[in-house]
Short mmCIF file of N, CA and C in Angstrom, two decimals:
data_model
loop_
_atom_site.label_atom_id
_atom_site.label_comp_id
_atom_site.label_asym_id
_atom_site.label_seq_id
_atom_site.Cartn_x
_atom_site.Cartn_y
_atom_site.Cartn_z
N TYR A 1 -3.64 7.27 -2.21
CA TYR A 1 -2.37 6.96 -1.92
C TYR A 1 -2.37 6.17 -0.74
N THR A 2 -1.47 5.03 -0.88
CA THR A 2 -1.37 4.12 0.29
C THR A 2 -0.05 3.97 0.73
N ASP A 3 0.05 3.56 2.03
CA ASP A 3 1.40 3.36 2.61
C ASP A 3 1.29 2.35 3.82
N GLY A 4 2.38 1.67 4.12
CA GLY A 4 2.57 0.85 5.26
C GLY A 4 3.65 1.14 5.95
N SER A 5 4.00 0.86 7.30
CA SER A 5 5.21 1.28 7.90
C SER A 5 5.35 0.18 9.13
N CYS A 6 6.56 0.01 9.36
CA CYS A 6 6.96 -1.07 10.42
C CYS A 6 8.26 -0.34 10.79
N PRO A 7 8.15 0.54 11.94
CA PRO A 7 9.48 1.30 12.40
C PRO A 7 10.45 0.31 12.78
N GLU A 8 10.09 -1.00 13.27
CA GLU A 8 11.28 -1.99 13.58
C GLU A 8 11.58 -3.04 12.62
N ASN A 9 11.28 -2.56 11.38
CA ASN A 9 11.38 -3.58 10.36
C ASN A 9 12.62 -4.27 10.13
N SER A 10 13.77 -3.47 10.54
CA SER A 10 15.07 -4.13 10.47
C SER A 10 15.43 -5.09 11.53
N LYS A 11 14.63 -5.07 12.64
CA LYS A 11 14.88 -6.05 13.55
C LYS A 11 14.15 -7.57 13.32
N GLN A 12 14.58 -8.53 13.91
CA GLN A 12 14.17 -9.89 13.73
C GLN A 12 12.54 -9.98 13.76
N LYS A 13 11.85 -10.71 12.94
CA LYS A 13 10.50 -10.85 13.17
C LYS A 13 9.89 -10.92 14.63
N ARG A 14 10.32 -11.58 15.62
CA ARG A 14 9.87 -12.00 16.82
C ARG A 14 10.13 -10.70 17.76
N GLN A 15 11.05 -9.68 17.26
CA GLN A 15 11.26 -8.57 18.22
C GLN A 15 10.36 -7.30 17.80
N ARG A 16 9.71 -7.49 16.62
CA ARG A 16 8.85 -6.32 16.14
C ARG A 16 7.53 -6.24 17.07
N GLU A 17 7.16 -4.98 17.26
CA GLU A 17 6.01 -4.87 18.29
C GLU A 17 4.88 -4.48 17.54
N SER A 18 4.94 -3.75 16.42
CA SER A 18 3.82 -3.16 15.53
C SER A 18 4.17 -2.78 14.35
N ALA A 19 3.22 -2.70 13.44
CA ALA A 19 3.33 -2.17 12.05
C ALA A 19 1.87 -1.49 11.92
N GLY A 20 1.82 -0.54 10.79
CA GLY A 20 0.50 0.22 10.59
C GLY A 20 0.47 0.44 9.09
N TRP A 21 -0.59 0.93 8.82
CA TRP A 21 -1.10 1.01 7.30
C TRP A 21 -1.88 2.61 7.34
N GLY A 22 -2.08 2.93 6.09
CA GLY A 22 -2.81 4.16 5.96
C GLY A 22 -3.13 4.43 4.55
N PHE A 23 -4.25 5.33 4.33
CA PHE A 23 -4.34 5.70 2.92
C PHE A 23 -5.02 7.17 2.88
N ILE A 24 -4.91 7.81 1.95
CA ILE A 24 -5.60 9.04 1.91
C ILE A 24 -6.33 9.02 0.50
N ALA A 25 -7.74 9.37 0.46
CA ALA A 25 -8.40 9.40 -0.68
C ALA A 25 -8.68 10.87 -1.16
N LEU A 26 -8.21 10.94 -2.36
CA LEU A 26 -8.41 12.36 -3.09
C LEU A 26 -9.25 12.54 -4.24
N GLU A 27 -10.10 13.35 -4.26
CA GLU A 27 -10.74 13.67 -5.60
C GLU A 27 -10.27 15.04 -6.08
N GLY A 28 -9.43 14.95 -7.16
CA GLY A 28 -8.55 16.00 -7.62
C GLY A 28 -7.64 16.40 -6.35
N CYS A 29 -7.64 17.61 -5.94
CA CYS A 29 -6.85 17.90 -4.93
C CYS A 29 -7.45 17.99 -3.51
N LYS A 30 -8.81 17.68 -3.65
CA LYS A 30 -9.63 17.75 -2.32
C LYS A 30 -9.44 16.30 -1.58
N CYS A 31 -9.37 16.36 -0.24
CA CYS A 31 -9.25 15.25 0.53
C CYS A 31 -10.54 14.77 0.80
N ILE A 32 -11.08 13.43 0.42
CA ILE A 32 -12.39 13.01 0.85
C ILE A 32 -12.38 11.93 1.91
N ASP A 33 -11.12 11.31 2.10
CA ASP A 33 -11.08 10.60 3.45
C ASP A 33 -9.74 10.15 3.61
N ILE A 34 -9.49 9.92 4.97
CA ILE A 34 -8.32 9.49 5.44
C ILE A 34 -8.41 8.37 6.39
N GLN A 35 -7.86 7.34 6.29
CA GLN A 35 -8.03 6.12 7.13
C GLN A 35 -6.64 5.53 7.47
N CYS A 36 -6.41 5.15 8.66
CA CYS A 36 -5.19 4.32 9.07
C CYS A 36 -5.51 3.57 10.27
N GLY A 37 -4.54 2.55 10.43
CA GLY A 37 -4.73 1.74 11.67
C GLY A 37 -3.57 0.62 11.92
N PRO A 38 -3.58 -0.03 12.84
CA PRO A 38 -2.46 -0.92 13.10
C PRO A 38 -2.73 -2.19 12.24
N VAL A 39 -1.60 -2.78 11.97
CA VAL A 39 -1.63 -4.26 11.42
C VAL A 39 -2.12 -5.10 12.52
N ILE A 40 -3.14 -6.02 12.43
CA ILE A 40 -3.65 -6.88 13.41
C ILE A 40 -3.36 -8.29 13.13
N LEU A 41 -2.68 -8.85 14.09
CA LEU A 41 -2.25 -10.31 14.03
C LEU A 41 -3.19 -11.34 14.64
N ASP A 42 -4.11 -10.85 15.44
CA ASP A 42 -5.09 -11.71 16.09
C ASP A 42 -6.20 -12.21 15.32
N SER A 43 -6.17 -13.42 14.86
CA SER A 43 -7.11 -13.85 13.99
C SER A 43 -8.71 -13.95 14.57
N GLU A 44 -8.81 -13.68 15.82
CA GLU A 44 -10.03 -13.55 16.57
C GLU A 44 -10.57 -12.08 16.44
N SER A 45 -9.74 -11.17 16.14
CA SER A 45 -10.27 -9.82 16.00
C SER A 45 -11.02 -9.36 14.60
N PRO A 46 -12.15 -8.69 14.77
CA PRO A 46 -12.87 -8.31 13.56
C PRO A 46 -12.16 -7.53 12.68
N ALA A 47 -10.86 -6.89 13.05
CA ALA A 47 -10.08 -6.06 12.20
C ALA A 47 -9.02 -6.97 11.61
N TYR A 48 -9.00 -8.26 11.89
CA TYR A 48 -8.04 -9.12 11.21
C TYR A 48 -8.18 -9.25 9.63
N VAL A 49 -7.10 -9.11 8.82
CA VAL A 49 -7.38 -9.40 7.32
C VAL A 49 -6.37 -10.42 6.94
N GLY A 50 -5.53 -10.99 7.65
CA GLY A 50 -4.78 -12.10 7.28
C GLY A 50 -3.23 -11.89 7.63
N ALA A 51 -2.89 -10.78 8.29
CA ALA A 51 -1.25 -10.94 8.40
C ALA A 51 -0.83 -11.57 9.42
N GLU A 52 0.41 -12.15 9.17
CA GLU A 52 0.92 -13.30 10.09
C GLU A 52 2.10 -12.65 10.89
N GLU A 53 2.68 -11.30 10.59
CA GLU A 53 3.73 -10.74 11.21
C GLU A 53 3.51 -9.19 11.13
N PHE A 54 4.31 -8.48 11.96
CA PHE A 54 4.36 -7.14 11.89
C PHE A 54 5.63 -6.97 10.89
N SER A 55 5.33 -6.29 9.74
CA SER A 55 6.41 -5.90 8.78
C SER A 55 5.92 -4.73 8.06
N ASN A 56 6.92 -4.12 7.39
CA ASN A 56 6.60 -3.09 6.29
C ASN A 56 5.50 -3.80 5.18
N ASN A 57 5.89 -4.91 4.78
CA ASN A 57 5.03 -5.59 3.82
C ASN A 57 3.66 -5.78 4.20
N THR A 58 3.54 -6.25 5.40
CA THR A 58 2.13 -6.38 5.86
C THR A 58 1.32 -5.07 6.05
N GLY A 59 1.90 -3.96 6.44
CA GLY A 59 1.54 -2.68 6.34
C GLY A 59 1.25 -2.17 5.00
N GLU A 60 2.06 -2.50 4.08
CA GLU A 60 1.69 -1.99 2.59
C GLU A 60 0.67 -2.71 2.07
N LEU A 61 0.50 -4.07 2.40
CA LEU A 61 -0.67 -4.95 2.06
C LEU A 61 -1.85 -4.54 2.50
N THR A 62 -2.05 -4.23 3.78
CA THR A 62 -3.14 -3.87 4.53
C THR A 62 -3.59 -2.62 3.96
N ALA A 63 -2.85 -1.66 3.78
CA ALA A 63 -3.05 -0.45 3.14
C ALA A 63 -3.77 -0.32 1.79
N LEU A 64 -3.18 -1.29 0.89
CA LEU A 64 -3.80 -1.43 -0.33
C LEU A 64 -5.04 -2.07 -0.23
N LEU A 65 -5.34 -3.12 0.54
CA LEU A 65 -6.54 -3.73 0.84
C LEU A 65 -7.51 -2.70 1.36
N ALA A 66 -7.22 -1.99 2.51
CA ALA A 66 -8.08 -0.98 2.88
C ALA A 66 -8.53 0.00 1.79
N ALA A 67 -7.67 0.58 1.08
CA ALA A 67 -8.01 1.50 -0.06
C ALA A 67 -8.91 0.88 -0.96
N ALA A 68 -8.73 -0.44 -1.36
CA ALA A 68 -9.46 -1.13 -2.35
C ALA A 68 -10.90 -1.28 -1.80
N MET A 69 -11.01 -1.69 -0.43
CA MET A 69 -12.27 -1.91 0.29
C MET A 69 -12.94 -0.36 0.19
N TYR A 70 -12.22 0.65 0.46
CA TYR A 70 -12.82 2.07 0.37
C TYR A 70 -13.40 2.18 -1.05
N ALA A 71 -12.61 2.08 -1.97
CA ALA A 71 -12.85 2.15 -3.36
C ALA A 71 -14.17 1.43 -3.68
N ASN A 72 -14.42 0.23 -3.19
CA ASN A 72 -15.62 -0.52 -3.46
C ASN A 72 -16.82 0.20 -2.91
N THR A 73 -16.55 1.01 -1.76
CA THR A 73 -17.81 1.54 -1.28
C THR A 73 -18.14 2.84 -2.08
N VAL A 74 -17.24 3.55 -2.95
CA VAL A 74 -17.66 4.61 -3.68
C VAL A 74 -17.58 4.47 -5.08
N ARG A 75 -17.48 3.30 -5.41
CA ARG A 75 -17.38 2.75 -6.92
C ARG A 75 -18.53 3.33 -7.92
N SER A 76 -19.75 3.36 -7.27
CA SER A 76 -20.69 3.77 -7.96
C SER A 76 -20.71 5.27 -8.47
N GLU A 77 -19.88 6.08 -7.80
CA GLU A 77 -19.64 7.50 -8.01
C GLU A 77 -18.52 7.68 -9.08
N TYR A 78 -17.83 6.71 -9.48
CA TYR A 78 -16.56 6.99 -10.29
C TYR A 78 -16.55 5.98 -11.55
N ASP A 79 -15.94 6.29 -12.63
CA ASP A 79 -15.64 5.43 -13.59
C ASP A 79 -14.16 4.81 -13.57
N THR A 80 -13.41 5.60 -12.94
CA THR A 80 -12.15 5.15 -12.65
C THR A 80 -11.50 5.44 -11.27
N ILE A 81 -10.80 4.57 -10.73
CA ILE A 81 -10.20 4.87 -9.59
C ILE A 81 -8.65 4.37 -9.79
N THR A 82 -7.94 5.27 -9.26
CA THR A 82 -6.31 5.02 -9.31
C THR A 82 -5.78 4.86 -7.96
N LEU A 83 -5.21 3.69 -7.64
CA LEU A 83 -4.46 3.31 -6.44
C LEU A 83 -3.10 3.66 -6.72
N VAL A 84 -2.64 4.53 -5.87
CA VAL A 84 -1.10 4.92 -5.75
C VAL A 84 -0.40 4.53 -4.70
N TYR A 85 0.70 3.55 -4.84
CA TYR A 85 1.46 3.13 -3.78
C TYR A 85 2.78 3.12 -4.00
N ASP A 86 3.60 2.76 -3.09
CA ASP A 86 5.08 2.74 -3.08
C ASP A 86 5.67 1.46 -2.87
N SER A 87 4.94 0.38 -3.11
CA SER A 87 5.49 -1.00 -2.67
C SER A 87 5.40 -1.83 -3.83
N LYS A 88 6.48 -2.32 -4.39
CA LYS A 88 6.41 -3.12 -5.54
C LYS A 88 5.96 -4.60 -4.89
N TYR A 89 6.32 -4.84 -3.88
CA TYR A 89 5.87 -6.23 -3.25
C TYR A 89 4.42 -6.26 -3.03
N ALA A 90 3.66 -5.14 -2.62
CA ALA A 90 2.39 -5.22 -2.40
C ALA A 90 1.59 -5.24 -3.74
N SER A 91 2.05 -4.45 -4.80
CA SER A 91 1.46 -4.47 -6.07
C SER A 91 1.47 -5.94 -6.69
N PHE A 92 2.69 -6.29 -6.81
CA PHE A 92 2.93 -7.49 -7.37
C PHE A 92 2.13 -8.75 -6.75
N SER A 93 1.94 -8.87 -5.30
CA SER A 93 1.30 -9.62 -4.69
C SER A 93 -0.34 -9.45 -5.04
N ALA A 94 -0.60 -8.18 -5.05
CA ALA A 94 -2.14 -7.99 -5.49
C ALA A 94 -2.51 -8.47 -6.82
N LEU A 95 -1.57 -8.31 -7.68
CA LEU A 95 -1.72 -8.79 -9.17
C LEU A 95 -1.36 -10.31 -9.48
N GLY A 96 -0.99 -10.96 -8.48
CA GLY A 96 -0.50 -12.44 -8.67
C GLY A 96 0.78 -12.66 -9.30
N MET A 97 1.65 -11.62 -9.25
CA MET A 97 2.97 -11.69 -9.95
C MET A 97 4.03 -12.34 -8.87
N TYR A 98 3.79 -12.15 -7.68
CA TYR A 98 4.58 -12.90 -6.50
C TYR A 98 3.79 -13.95 -6.15
N ASN A 99 4.34 -15.06 -5.74
CA ASN A 99 3.69 -16.11 -5.06
C ASN A 99 4.06 -16.05 -3.57
N ALA A 100 3.03 -15.68 -2.83
CA ALA A 100 3.23 -15.38 -1.35
C ALA A 100 3.80 -16.53 -0.73
N ASP A 101 4.83 -16.49 0.05
CA ASP A 101 5.33 -17.49 0.90
C ASP A 101 4.76 -17.18 2.35
N LYS A 102 4.60 -15.98 2.69
CA LYS A 102 4.05 -15.65 3.97
C LYS A 102 2.82 -14.73 3.72
N ASN A 103 1.88 -14.55 4.59
CA ASN A 103 0.88 -13.68 4.67
C ASN A 103 -0.19 -13.90 3.47
N ARG A 104 -0.31 -15.36 3.38
CA ARG A 104 -1.11 -15.89 2.15
C ARG A 104 -2.62 -15.29 2.13
N VAL A 105 -3.05 -15.46 3.47
CA VAL A 105 -4.54 -14.96 3.58
C VAL A 105 -4.74 -13.54 3.24
N LEU A 106 -3.78 -12.52 3.75
CA LEU A 106 -3.87 -11.16 3.34
C LEU A 106 -3.54 -11.00 1.92
N THR A 107 -2.56 -11.60 1.37
CA THR A 107 -2.33 -11.51 -0.05
C THR A 107 -3.52 -11.82 -0.94
N HIS A 108 -4.24 -12.96 -0.42
CA HIS A 108 -5.34 -13.54 -1.13
C HIS A 108 -6.32 -12.48 -1.23
N ALA A 109 -6.52 -11.92 0.19
CA ALA A 109 -7.73 -10.93 0.24
C ALA A 109 -7.47 -9.75 -0.51
N VAL A 110 -6.23 -9.23 -0.78
CA VAL A 110 -5.92 -8.12 -1.57
C VAL A 110 -6.17 -8.30 -3.07
N LYS A 111 -5.86 -9.59 -3.53
CA LYS A 111 -5.96 -10.03 -4.93
C LYS A 111 -7.54 -10.11 -5.28
N ARG A 112 -8.30 -10.76 -4.28
CA ARG A 112 -9.67 -10.91 -4.53
C ARG A 112 -10.42 -9.50 -4.57
N LYS A 113 -10.00 -8.55 -3.64
CA LYS A 113 -10.64 -7.29 -3.69
C LYS A 113 -10.32 -6.41 -4.83
N ILE A 114 -9.04 -6.52 -5.38
CA ILE A 114 -8.64 -5.82 -6.61
C ILE A 114 -9.30 -6.28 -7.85
N SER A 115 -9.45 -7.81 -7.89
CA SER A 115 -10.06 -8.45 -9.01
C SER A 115 -11.52 -8.06 -9.02
N SER A 116 -12.25 -7.99 -7.86
CA SER A 116 -13.58 -7.75 -7.88
C SER A 116 -13.83 -6.27 -8.34
N LEU A 117 -13.03 -5.37 -8.01
CA LEU A 117 -13.15 -4.01 -8.47
C LEU A 117 -12.94 -3.88 -9.93
N THR A 118 -11.94 -4.67 -10.45
CA THR A 118 -11.72 -4.52 -11.82
C THR A 118 -12.86 -4.99 -12.71
N SER A 119 -13.64 -5.86 -12.13
CA SER A 119 -14.87 -6.17 -12.99
C SER A 119 -15.94 -5.18 -13.02
N HIS A 120 -15.85 -4.00 -12.21
CA HIS A 120 -16.87 -3.18 -12.12
C HIS A 120 -16.37 -1.70 -12.64
N LEU A 121 -15.11 -1.46 -12.68
CA LEU A 121 -14.71 -0.20 -13.10
C LEU A 121 -13.22 -0.25 -13.58
N HIS A 122 -12.70 0.83 -14.01
CA HIS A 122 -11.37 0.95 -14.29
C HIS A 122 -10.51 1.16 -13.26
N ILE A 123 -9.60 0.20 -12.94
CA ILE A 123 -8.71 0.41 -11.68
C ILE A 123 -7.24 0.69 -12.33
N PHE A 124 -6.57 1.41 -11.81
CA PHE A 124 -5.21 1.76 -12.15
C PHE A 124 -4.21 1.56 -10.90
N LEU A 125 -3.28 0.73 -10.85
CA LEU A 125 -2.45 0.70 -9.82
C LEU A 125 -1.05 1.31 -10.40
N ILE A 126 -0.78 2.41 -9.72
CA ILE A 126 0.52 3.33 -10.11
C ILE A 126 1.51 3.44 -9.05
N GLN A 127 2.62 2.89 -9.35
CA GLN A 127 3.69 2.89 -8.36
C GLN A 127 4.45 4.31 -8.34
N LEU A 128 4.57 5.00 -7.43
CA LEU A 128 5.29 6.04 -7.16
C LEU A 128 6.52 5.87 -6.27
N ARG A 129 7.60 6.18 -6.56
CA ARG A 129 8.75 6.09 -5.51
C ARG A 129 9.06 7.59 -5.20
N LEU A 130 9.29 8.45 -6.21
CA LEU A 130 9.44 9.75 -5.80
C LEU A 130 8.86 10.71 -7.10
N VAL A 131 8.59 11.88 -6.73
CA VAL A 131 8.05 12.88 -7.50
C VAL A 131 8.86 14.02 -7.50
N ILE A 132 8.73 14.84 -8.58
CA ILE A 132 9.50 16.17 -8.58
C ILE A 132 8.62 17.28 -8.21
N LEU A 133 8.84 17.95 -7.31
CA LEU A 133 8.02 18.97 -6.82
C LEU A 133 8.87 20.28 -6.66
N HIS A 134 8.63 21.27 -7.54
CA HIS A 134 9.54 22.58 -7.45
C HIS A 134 10.86 22.27 -7.63
N GLY A 135 11.18 21.24 -8.46
CA GLY A 135 12.58 21.04 -9.00
C GLY A 135 13.37 20.07 -7.97
N LYS A 136 12.54 19.55 -6.87
CA LYS A 136 13.35 18.81 -6.01
C LYS A 136 12.62 17.42 -6.10
N LYS A 137 13.51 16.33 -5.74
CA LYS A 137 12.91 14.96 -5.57
C LYS A 137 12.33 14.78 -4.27
N ILE A 138 11.21 14.40 -4.12
CA ILE A 138 10.45 14.27 -2.66
C ILE A 138 9.81 12.76 -2.78
N ASN A 139 10.03 12.15 -1.70
CA ASN A 139 9.57 10.91 -1.48
C ASN A 139 7.91 10.98 -1.31
N VAL A 140 7.20 10.15 -1.88
CA VAL A 140 5.74 9.97 -1.82
C VAL A 140 5.29 10.18 -0.33
N ASP A 141 5.91 9.29 0.42
CA ASP A 141 5.75 9.33 1.93
C ASP A 141 5.47 10.69 2.31
N ILE A 142 6.48 11.43 2.10
CA ILE A 142 6.56 13.09 2.59
C ILE A 142 5.51 13.61 2.09
N ILE A 143 5.03 13.49 0.80
CA ILE A 143 3.95 14.28 0.28
C ILE A 143 2.67 13.83 1.13
N VAL A 144 2.46 12.56 1.23
CA VAL A 144 1.22 12.06 1.83
C VAL A 144 1.16 12.71 3.31
N PHE A 145 2.26 12.51 4.02
CA PHE A 145 2.40 13.12 5.43
C PHE A 145 1.96 14.70 5.27
N GLN A 146 2.53 15.38 4.42
CA GLN A 146 2.32 16.75 4.30
C GLN A 146 0.87 17.10 3.95
N ILE A 147 0.30 16.30 3.05
CA ILE A 147 -1.35 16.57 2.83
C ILE A 147 -1.89 16.44 4.09
N LYS A 148 -1.63 15.12 4.69
CA LYS A 148 -2.38 14.86 5.99
C LYS A 148 -2.33 16.01 7.07
N LYS A 149 -0.94 16.42 7.13
CA LYS A 149 -0.78 17.51 8.03
C LYS A 149 -1.57 18.87 7.94
N VAL A 150 -1.68 19.20 6.53
CA VAL A 150 -2.39 20.39 6.17
C VAL A 150 -3.85 20.10 6.57
N ILE A 151 -4.46 18.94 6.24
CA ILE A 151 -5.86 18.73 6.32
C ILE A 151 -6.16 18.62 7.65
N LEU A 152 -5.57 18.00 8.45
CA LEU A 152 -5.75 17.81 9.96
C LEU A 152 -5.45 18.93 10.60
#
């Protein structure tokens, strides 16, 4: 499950101070890894993956890239990997359905990683906006947060 965030996303680009990303890897209901971090804009940083600005979209793209990179490290153990996201922008960018005007380096990195994974195993990109749990609609972000809270 991937997610990105920019608390200041409603502000103008130059006023935003940070954005972040994260993913949780599950095998069935068991957590096998959790990773998260800041969106990096400094092209000199080893953690730089191509983001040009702090935004929710760069957080979402970075999360999808990080999850795909993680999937690449464990791909020999699985036939199928499902990447679950809540960003139409990130998935459409990853699949080449959007022509990126911004963050082209980051978008290209995501496309390349997803493409290389699909040549080795079955990859499913599934978009979840909300799910029904005990008869109530719950945002996926809340579920991921709750899973993380329980595990940590």
